[in-house]
Amino acid sequence: MTNDLNQKIEDALKKVAFNPPSQNLKESILLAANNEWNKSEDDIIQIQPEQSATIPLFKFILSMAASLFLIFYSNYAAQKSVSPWKNIKPKPATIISIENVDISNQILTTFYVATLLKNKEKVKTQYFIN
Amino acid sequence: MSKISIDQDILTLMKDNNPSALELIWDHYANDLLTYLTSILKSRHNAEDVLQEVFITIARKSQLISKTQRFKSYLFKMTSNHAMDYIRKEKRKKSDANKKQQYTDLIGHSSSEEDEIIKEENEELINALKKISQEQRSIIMLKIFNDKTFHEIADFLNISDNTAASRYRYGLIKLKKFLKGFNHDK
């Protein structure tokens, strides 16, 4: 009984002709897709590192993160260091200058971090970041 | 030619950056993809739009797709994802036009008188088909409209043959519930 009913529904559905995609649809879709295919090659050529806006930004963020790390690390090192001046309590590090920051070319970036000591002696530390 | 060797040919053409892969894909899969999309979107017109998006994606990502192992499954999964994206977009739009989808939307446009008669006779059936779950509808439509075997459907949808068969059977049972006319001797 159930199988009869299933068969009846199947037969009814078979009568419903599902129209295959038309020739016009084929032509229009393939034309659009072919155009995109050609574009995709051009897109690959266009994506060059120099032209990407994200890379300079990334370099800049990386440089800033590196400089912050150096500041805090030098601070920490100055406070914890066992040095000839261990009786002299150092003051927190002070940035004197940040110069030659050339982000786009990743050239040598130099940071001057100086530690000012109590006895007014100025210790200059130079970090090179490639 | 078997489907596996067709898939291999398509992937080879894609690797060679040859756009004739698109025509080969169309010739072997467009009909099944359109049926599958129609079963998901419940609209022939929308299915045709999404089919275009699918082919454009294939064109754009041909090099990426050429690295896939199972092209057929990848193609159907990608089609399904496009359909789901389309549904999400349409939900956002909430346009009234979508509420007016009628019988012709599901089977495609036709103008002959004979088709009009079939249309009227089977309107109840088509409406019932729209009410069952998408998975069941996809399998029923691929099986009946496209004359696919359970094995082929299972291969498309990346499910087991038994799952395809059981979804089909449960789909028919559900259809029966919506078809009052069929419970009596029609």
CSV table of C-alpha atoms in Angstrom, one decimal:
chain,number,residue,atom,x,y,z
A,1,MET,CA,0.0,0.0,0.0
A,2,THR,CA,2.8,2.4,1.0
A,3,ASN,CA,4.9,1.4,-1.9
A,4,ASP,CA,2.0,1.9,-4.2
A,5,LEU,CA,1.6,5.4,-2.8
A,6,ASN,CA,5.3,6.1,-3.2
A,7,GLN,CA,5.2,4.9,-6.8
A,8,LYS,CA,2.2,7.2,-7.4
A,9,ILE,CA,4.0,10.2,-6.1
A,10,GLU,CA,7.1,9.3,-8.1
A,11,ASP,CA,5.1,9.0,-11.2
A,12,ALA,CA,3.4,12.3,-10.6
A,13,LEU,CA,6.7,14.0,-10.1
A,14,LYS,CA,8.1,12.5,-13.2
A,15,LYS,CA,5.3,14.2,-15.2
A,16,VAL,CA,6.6,17.5,-13.9
A,17,ALA,CA,9.1,18.3,-16.6
A,18,PHE,CA,12.1,20.1,-15.1
A,19,ASN,CA,13.4,22.2,-17.9
A,20,PRO,CA,17.1,22.0,-18.5
A,21,PRO,CA,19.1,25.2,-18.6
A,22,SER,CA,18.5,27.0,-21.9
A,23,GLN,CA,21.1,27.7,-24.5
A,24,ASN,CA,20.8,31.5,-23.8
A,25,LEU,CA,21.6,30.9,-20.2
A,26,LYS,CA,24.6,28.8,-21.1
A,27,GLU,CA,25.9,31.5,-23.4
A,28,SER,CA,25.4,34.3,-21.0
A,29,ILE,CA,26.9,32.5,-18.0
A,30,LEU,CA,29.9,31.2,-20.0
A,31,LEU,CA,30.5,34.6,-21.4
A,32,ALA,CA,30.5,36.2,-18.0
A,33,ALA,CA,32.7,33.4,-16.6
A,34,ASN,CA,35.2,33.6,-19.5
A,35,ASN,CA,35.6,37.4,-18.9
A,36,GLU,CA,36.3,36.7,-15.2
A,37,TRP,CA,38.8,34.0,-16.2
A,38,ASN,CA,40.8,36.5,-18.2
A,39,LYS,CA,40.5,39.0,-15.4
A,40,SER,CA,41.8,36.6,-12.9
A,41,GLU,CA,45.2,36.5,-14.7
A,42,ASP,CA,45.4,40.3,-14.6
A,43,ASP,CA,44.6,40.3,-10.9
A,44,ILE,CA,47.4,37.9,-10.2
A,45,ILE,CA,49.8,40.4,-11.9
A,46,GLN,CA,48.4,43.3,-10.0
A,47,ILE,CA,49.0,41.8,-6.5
A,48,GLN,CA,52.5,42.9,-6.0
A,49,PRO,CA,54.0,43.5,-2.5
A,50,GLU,CA,54.9,47.0,-3.4
A,51,GLN,CA,51.4,47.9,-4.3
A,52,SER,CA,49.8,46.4,-1.3
A,53,ALA,CA,48.6,48.9,1.3
A,54,THR,CA,48.8,46.4,4.2
A,55,ILE,CA,52.5,45.8,4.0
A,56,PRO,CA,53.7,49.3,5.0
A,57,LEU,CA,51.1,49.3,7.7
A,58,PHE,CA,52.3,46.0,9.0
A,59,LYS,CA,55.9,47.2,8.9
A,60,PHE,CA,54.9,50.3,10.9
A,61,ILE,CA,53.1,48.3,13.5
A,62,LEU,CA,56.0,45.8,13.8
A,63,SER,CA,58.5,48.7,14.2
A,64,MET,CA,56.3,50.3,16.9
A,65,ALA,CA,55.9,47.0,18.7
A,66,ALA,CA,59.7,46.5,18.6
A,67,SER,CA,60.4,50.0,19.9
A,68,LEU,CA,57.9,49.6,22.8
A,69,PHE,CA,59.5,46.2,23.6
A,70,LEU,CA,62.9,47.8,23.7
A,71,ILE,CA,61.8,50.7,26.0
A,72,PHE,CA,60.1,48.4,28.5
A,73,TYR,CA,62.9,45.8,28.3
A,74,SER,CA,65.6,48.4,28.9
A,75,ASN,CA,63.6,49.8,31.8
A,76,TYR,CA,63.4,46.4,33.3
A,77,ALA,CA,67.0,45.6,32.6
A,78,ALA,CA,68.1,48.9,34.2
A,79,GLN,CA,66.2,48.1,37.3
A,80,LYS,CA,67.4,44.5,37.6
A,81,SER,CA,70.9,44.7,36.4
A,82,VAL,CA,73.8,43.7,38.5
A,83,SER,CA,76.3,46.2,37.4
A,84,PRO,CA,79.3,48.3,38.7
A,85,TRP,CA,76.6,50.8,39.5
A,86,LYS,CA,74.5,48.4,41.5
A,87,ASN,CA,74.5,50.8,44.5
A,88,ILE,CA,73.2,53.5,42.3
A,89,LYS,CA,69.5,53.2,41.8
A,90,PRO,CA,68.8,53.9,38.1
A,91,LYS,CA,66.0,55.9,36.9
A,92,PRO,CA,63.5,54.6,34.3
A,93,ALA,CA,64.8,54.8,30.7
A,94,THR,CA,64.1,57.8,28.7
A,95,ILE,CA,63.9,57.9,25.0
A,96,ILE,CA,66.2,60.5,23.7
A,97,SER,CA,65.4,60.1,20.0
A,98,ILE,CA,64.0,57.8,17.4
A,99,GLU,CA,65.5,58.4,14.1
A,100,ASN,CA,66.2,57.0,10.7
A,101,VAL,CA,62.9,55.1,10.8
A,102,ASP,CA,62.5,54.0,7.2
A,103,ILE,CA,59.6,51.6,7.3
A,104,SER,CA,58.9,51.0,3.6
A,105,ASN,CA,62.3,49.8,2.7
A,106,GLN,CA,63.1,47.9,5.9
A,107,ILE,CA,66.4,49.6,6.1
A,108,LEU,CA,68.3,49.6,9.3
A,109,THR,CA,66.1,51.2,11.9
A,110,THR,CA,67.9,52.8,14.8
A,111,PHE,CA,66.6,53.5,18.2
A,112,TYR,CA,68.5,55.4,20.8
A,113,VAL,CA,67.5,54.5,24.2
A,114,ALA,CA,69.4,56.2,27.0
A,115,THR,CA,69.4,55.5,30.6
A,116,LEU,CA,69.8,58.4,32.9
A,117,LEU,CA,71.5,57.5,36.0
A,118,LYS,CA,71.5,59.2,39.4
A,119,ASN,CA,75.1,60.4,39.1
A,120,LYS,CA,74.1,62.3,36.0
A,121,GLU,CA,76.2,59.9,33.9
A,122,LYS,CA,74.5,59.3,30.6
A,123,VAL,CA,74.6,55.8,29.2
A,124,LYS,CA,73.6,55.6,25.6
A,125,THR,CA,72.5,52.3,24.2
A,126,GLN,CA,72.0,51.8,20.5
A,127,TYR,CA,69.8,49.0,19.2
A,128,PHE,CA,69.8,48.0,15.6
A,129,ILE,CA,66.7,46.4,14.2
A,130,ASN,CA,66.9,44.9,10.8
B,1,MET,CA,33.3,8.7,-20.7
B,2,SER,CA,33.1,8.2,-16.9
B,3,LYS,CA,32.6,11.1,-14.5
B,4,ILE,CA,36.0,10.5,-12.9
B,5,SER,CA,37.9,11.0,-16.2
B,6,ILE,CA,35.7,14.0,-16.9
B,7,ASP,CA,36.7,15.5,-13.6
B,8,GLN,CA,40.3,14.7,-14.3
B,9,ASP,CA,40.0,16.5,-17.7
B,10,ILE,CA,38.4,19.5,-16.1
B,11,LEU,CA,41.2,19.7,-13.5
B,12,THR,CA,43.9,19.3,-16.1
B,13,LEU,CA,42.4,22.2,-18.2
B,14,MET,CA,42.2,24.3,-15.1
B,15,LYS,CA,45.8,23.6,-14.3
B,16,ASP,CA,46.7,24.6,-17.8
B,17,ASN,CA,44.7,27.8,-17.3
B,18,ASN,CA,42.5,26.8,-20.2
B,19,PRO,CA,39.0,28.5,-20.0
B,20,SER,CA,37.4,25.7,-22.0
B,21,ALA,CA,37.2,23.9,-18.7
B,22,LEU,CA,34.1,26.1,-18.1
B,23,GLU,CA,32.3,24.6,-21.0
B,24,LEU,CA,33.1,21.1,-20.0
B,25,ILE,CA,31.8,21.8,-16.5
B,26,TRP,CA,28.7,23.3,-18.0
B,27,ASP,CA,28.1,20.3,-20.3
B,28,HIS,CA,28.4,17.7,-17.5
B,29,TYR,CA,27.2,19.5,-14.4
B,30,ALA,CA,25.1,22.5,-15.2
B,31,ASN,CA,21.8,20.6,-15.3
B,32,ASP,CA,22.5,18.9,-12.0
B,33,LEU,CA,23.7,22.1,-10.4
B,34,LEU,CA,20.6,24.0,-11.5
B,35,THR,CA,18.3,21.3,-10.1
B,36,TYR,CA,20.3,21.3,-6.9
B,37,LEU,CA,20.2,25.1,-6.6
B,38,THR,CA,16.5,25.1,-7.4
B,39,SER,CA,15.9,22.6,-4.7
B,40,ILE,CA,17.7,24.8,-2.2
B,41,LEU,CA,16.4,28.2,-3.3
B,42,LYS,CA,12.9,27.0,-4.3
B,43,SER,CA,13.1,29.4,-7.2
B,44,ARG,CA,14.4,28.6,-10.7
B,45,HIS,CA,15.1,32.3,-11.4
B,46,ASN,CA,17.3,32.7,-8.3
B,47,ALA,CA,18.9,29.4,-9.0
B,48,GLU,CA,20.0,30.7,-12.4
B,49,ASP,CA,21.5,33.8,-10.8
B,50,VAL,CA,23.4,31.7,-8.3
B,51,LEU,CA,24.6,29.3,-11.0
B,52,GLN,CA,26.2,32.3,-12.7
B,53,GLU,CA,27.9,33.2,-9.5
B,54,VAL,CA,29.2,29.7,-9.2
B,55,PHE,CA,30.7,29.7,-12.6
B,56,ILE,CA,32.3,33.1,-12.0
B,57,THR,CA,33.8,31.8,-8.8
B,58,ILE,CA,35.2,28.8,-10.7
B,59,ALA,CA,36.7,31.2,-13.3
B,60,ARG,CA,38.3,33.3,-10.6
B,61,LYS,CA,39.6,30.5,-8.5
B,62,SER,CA,40.5,28.1,-11.2
B,63,GLN,CA,44.1,27.6,-10.0
B,64,LEU,CA,43.0,26.9,-6.5
B,65,ILE,CA,40.2,24.5,-7.5
B,66,SER,CA,42.6,22.7,-9.8
B,67,LYS,CA,44.4,21.4,-6.7
B,68,THR,CA,41.3,19.7,-5.3
B,69,GLN,CA,41.1,16.0,-5.1
B,70,ARG,CA,37.4,15.5,-5.5
B,71,PHE,CA,36.2,18.0,-8.0
B,72,LYS,CA,32.5,16.9,-8.0
B,73,SER,CA,32.1,17.2,-4.2
B,74,TYR,CA,33.9,20.5,-4.2
B,75,LEU,CA,31.7,21.8,-6.9
B,76,PHE,CA,28.5,20.8,-5.1
B,77,LYS,CA,29.7,22.1,-1.8
B,78,MET,CA,30.7,25.4,-3.4
B,79,THR,CA,27.3,25.6,-5.0
B,80,SER,CA,25.6,24.9,-1.7
B,81,ASN,CA,27.6,27.6,0.0
B,82,HIS,CA,26.7,30.1,-2.7
B,83,ALA,CA,23.0,29.2,-2.3
B,84,MET,CA,23.2,29.7,1.5
B,85,ASP,CA,24.9,33.1,1.0
B,86,TYR,CA,22.2,34.0,-1.4
B,87,ILE,CA,19.5,33.0,1.1
B,88,ARG,CA,21.2,35.1,3.8
B,89,LYS,CA,21.3,38.1,1.5
B,90,GLU,CA,17.7,37.7,0.5
B,91,LYS,CA,16.6,37.5,4.1
B,92,ARG,CA,18.3,40.8,4.7
B,93,LYS,CA,16.5,42.3,1.8
B,94,LYS,CA,13.1,40.8,2.7
B,95,SER,CA,11.7,41.9,-0.6
B,96,ASP,CA,8.1,41.3,-1.3
B,97,ALA,CA,8.9,40.0,-4.7
B,98,ASN,CA,10.3,36.8,-3.3
B,99,LYS,CA,7.0,36.0,-1.6
B,100,LYS,CA,5.4,35.8,-5.0
B,101,GLN,CA,7.4,32.8,-6.2
B,102,GLN,CA,5.1,30.6,-8.1
B,103,TYR,CA,5.2,27.2,-9.8
B,104,THR,CA,7.2,28.4,-12.9
B,105,ASP,CA,10.0,29.4,-10.5
B,106,LEU,CA,10.6,25.8,-9.6
B,107,ILE,CA,10.5,24.1,-13.0
B,108,GLY,CA,11.7,26.9,-15.3
B,109,HIS,CA,9.9,29.1,-17.8
B,110,SER,CA,7.7,27.5,-20.4
B,111,SER,CA,5.1,28.8,-22.7
B,112,SER,CA,3.4,25.8,-24.3
B,113,GLU,CA,-0.3,25.0,-23.6
B,114,GLU,CA,0.6,21.5,-22.7
B,115,ASP,CA,3.0,22.7,-20.0
B,116,GLU,CA,0.3,25.0,-18.7
B,117,ILE,CA,-2.0,22.0,-18.2
B,118,ILE,CA,0.7,20.0,-16.5
B,119,LYS,CA,1.4,23.0,-14.4
B,120,GLU,CA,-2.2,23.2,-13.1
B,121,GLU,CA,-2.4,19.5,-12.4
B,122,ASN,CA,0.8,19.4,-10.4
B,123,GLU,CA,0.7,22.6,-8.6
B,124,GLU,CA,-0.2,20.8,-5.4
B,125,LEU,CA,2.7,18.5,-5.8
B,126,ILE,CA,5.1,21.3,-6.4
B,127,ASN,CA,3.8,23.2,-3.4
B,128,ALA,CA,4.2,20.1,-1.3
B,129,LEU,CA,7.8,19.7,-2.6
B,130,LYS,CA,8.5,23.2,-1.4
B,131,LYS,CA,7.4,22.3,2.1
B,132,ILE,CA,9.7,19.4,2.8
B,133,SER,CA,13.3,19.9,4.0
B,134,GLN,CA,15.9,21.1,1.6
B,135,GLU,CA,18.1,17.9,1.9
B,136,GLN,CA,15.1,15.7,1.1
B,137,ARG,CA,13.9,18.0,-1.7
B,138,SER,CA,17.4,18.1,-3.3
B,139,ILE,CA,17.6,14.3,-3.4
B,140,ILE,CA,14.1,13.9,-4.7
B,141,MET,CA,14.6,16.5,-7.4
B,142,LEU,CA,18.0,15.1,-8.5
B,143,LYS,CA,16.6,11.5,-8.5
B,144,ILE,CA,13.4,12.2,-10.3
B,145,PHE,CA,14.0,15.3,-12.5
B,146,ASN,CA,17.6,14.5,-13.4
B,147,ASP,CA,17.3,10.7,-13.3
B,148,LYS,CA,20.3,10.3,-11.0
B,149,THR,CA,21.1,7.1,-9.0
B,150,PHE,CA,21.5,7.2,-5.2
B,151,HIS,CA,25.2,6.5,-5.7
B,152,GLU,CA,25.6,9.6,-8.0
B,153,ILE,CA,23.6,11.8,-5.6
B,154,ALA,CA,25.6,10.6,-2.7
B,155,ASP,CA,28.8,11.4,-4.6
B,156,PHE,CA,27.6,14.9,-5.4
B,157,LEU,CA,26.5,15.7,-1.9
B,158,ASN,CA,29.4,13.8,-0.2
B,159,ILE,CA,27.0,11.6,1.8
B,160,SER,CA,26.6,7.8,1.9
B,161,ASP,CA,24.4,5.9,-0.5
B,162,ASN,CA,22.2,4.8,2.4
B,163,THR,CA,21.8,8.3,3.7
B,164,ALA,CA,20.7,9.5,0.2
B,165,ALA,CA,18.3,6.6,-0.1
B,166,SER,CA,16.8,7.1,3.4
B,167,ARG,CA,16.4,10.9,2.8
B,168,TYR,CA,14.6,10.2,-0.4
B,169,ARG,CA,12.3,7.7,1.3
B,170,TYR,CA,11.5,10.0,4.2
B,171,GLY,CA,11.1,12.8,1.7
B,172,LEU,CA,8.4,10.9,-0.1
B,173,ILE,CA,6.7,10.1,3.2
B,174,LYS,CA,6.6,13.8,4.1
B,175,LEU,CA,5.3,14.6,0.7
B,176,LYS,CA,2.4,12.3,1.2
B,177,LYS,CA,1.4,14.2,4.3
B,178,PHE,CA,1.2,17.4,2.3
B,179,LEU,CA,-0.6,15.8,-0.5
B,180,LYS,CA,-4.1,15.2,0.6
B,181,GLY,CA,-5.3,14.2,-2.9
B,182,PHE,CA,-2.8,11.3,-3.0
B,183,ASN,CA,-4.1,9.8,0.2
B,184,HIS,CA,-7.4,9.2,-1.5
B,185,ASP,CA,-7.4,7.3,-4.7
B,186,LYS,CA,-6.5,10.0,-7.2
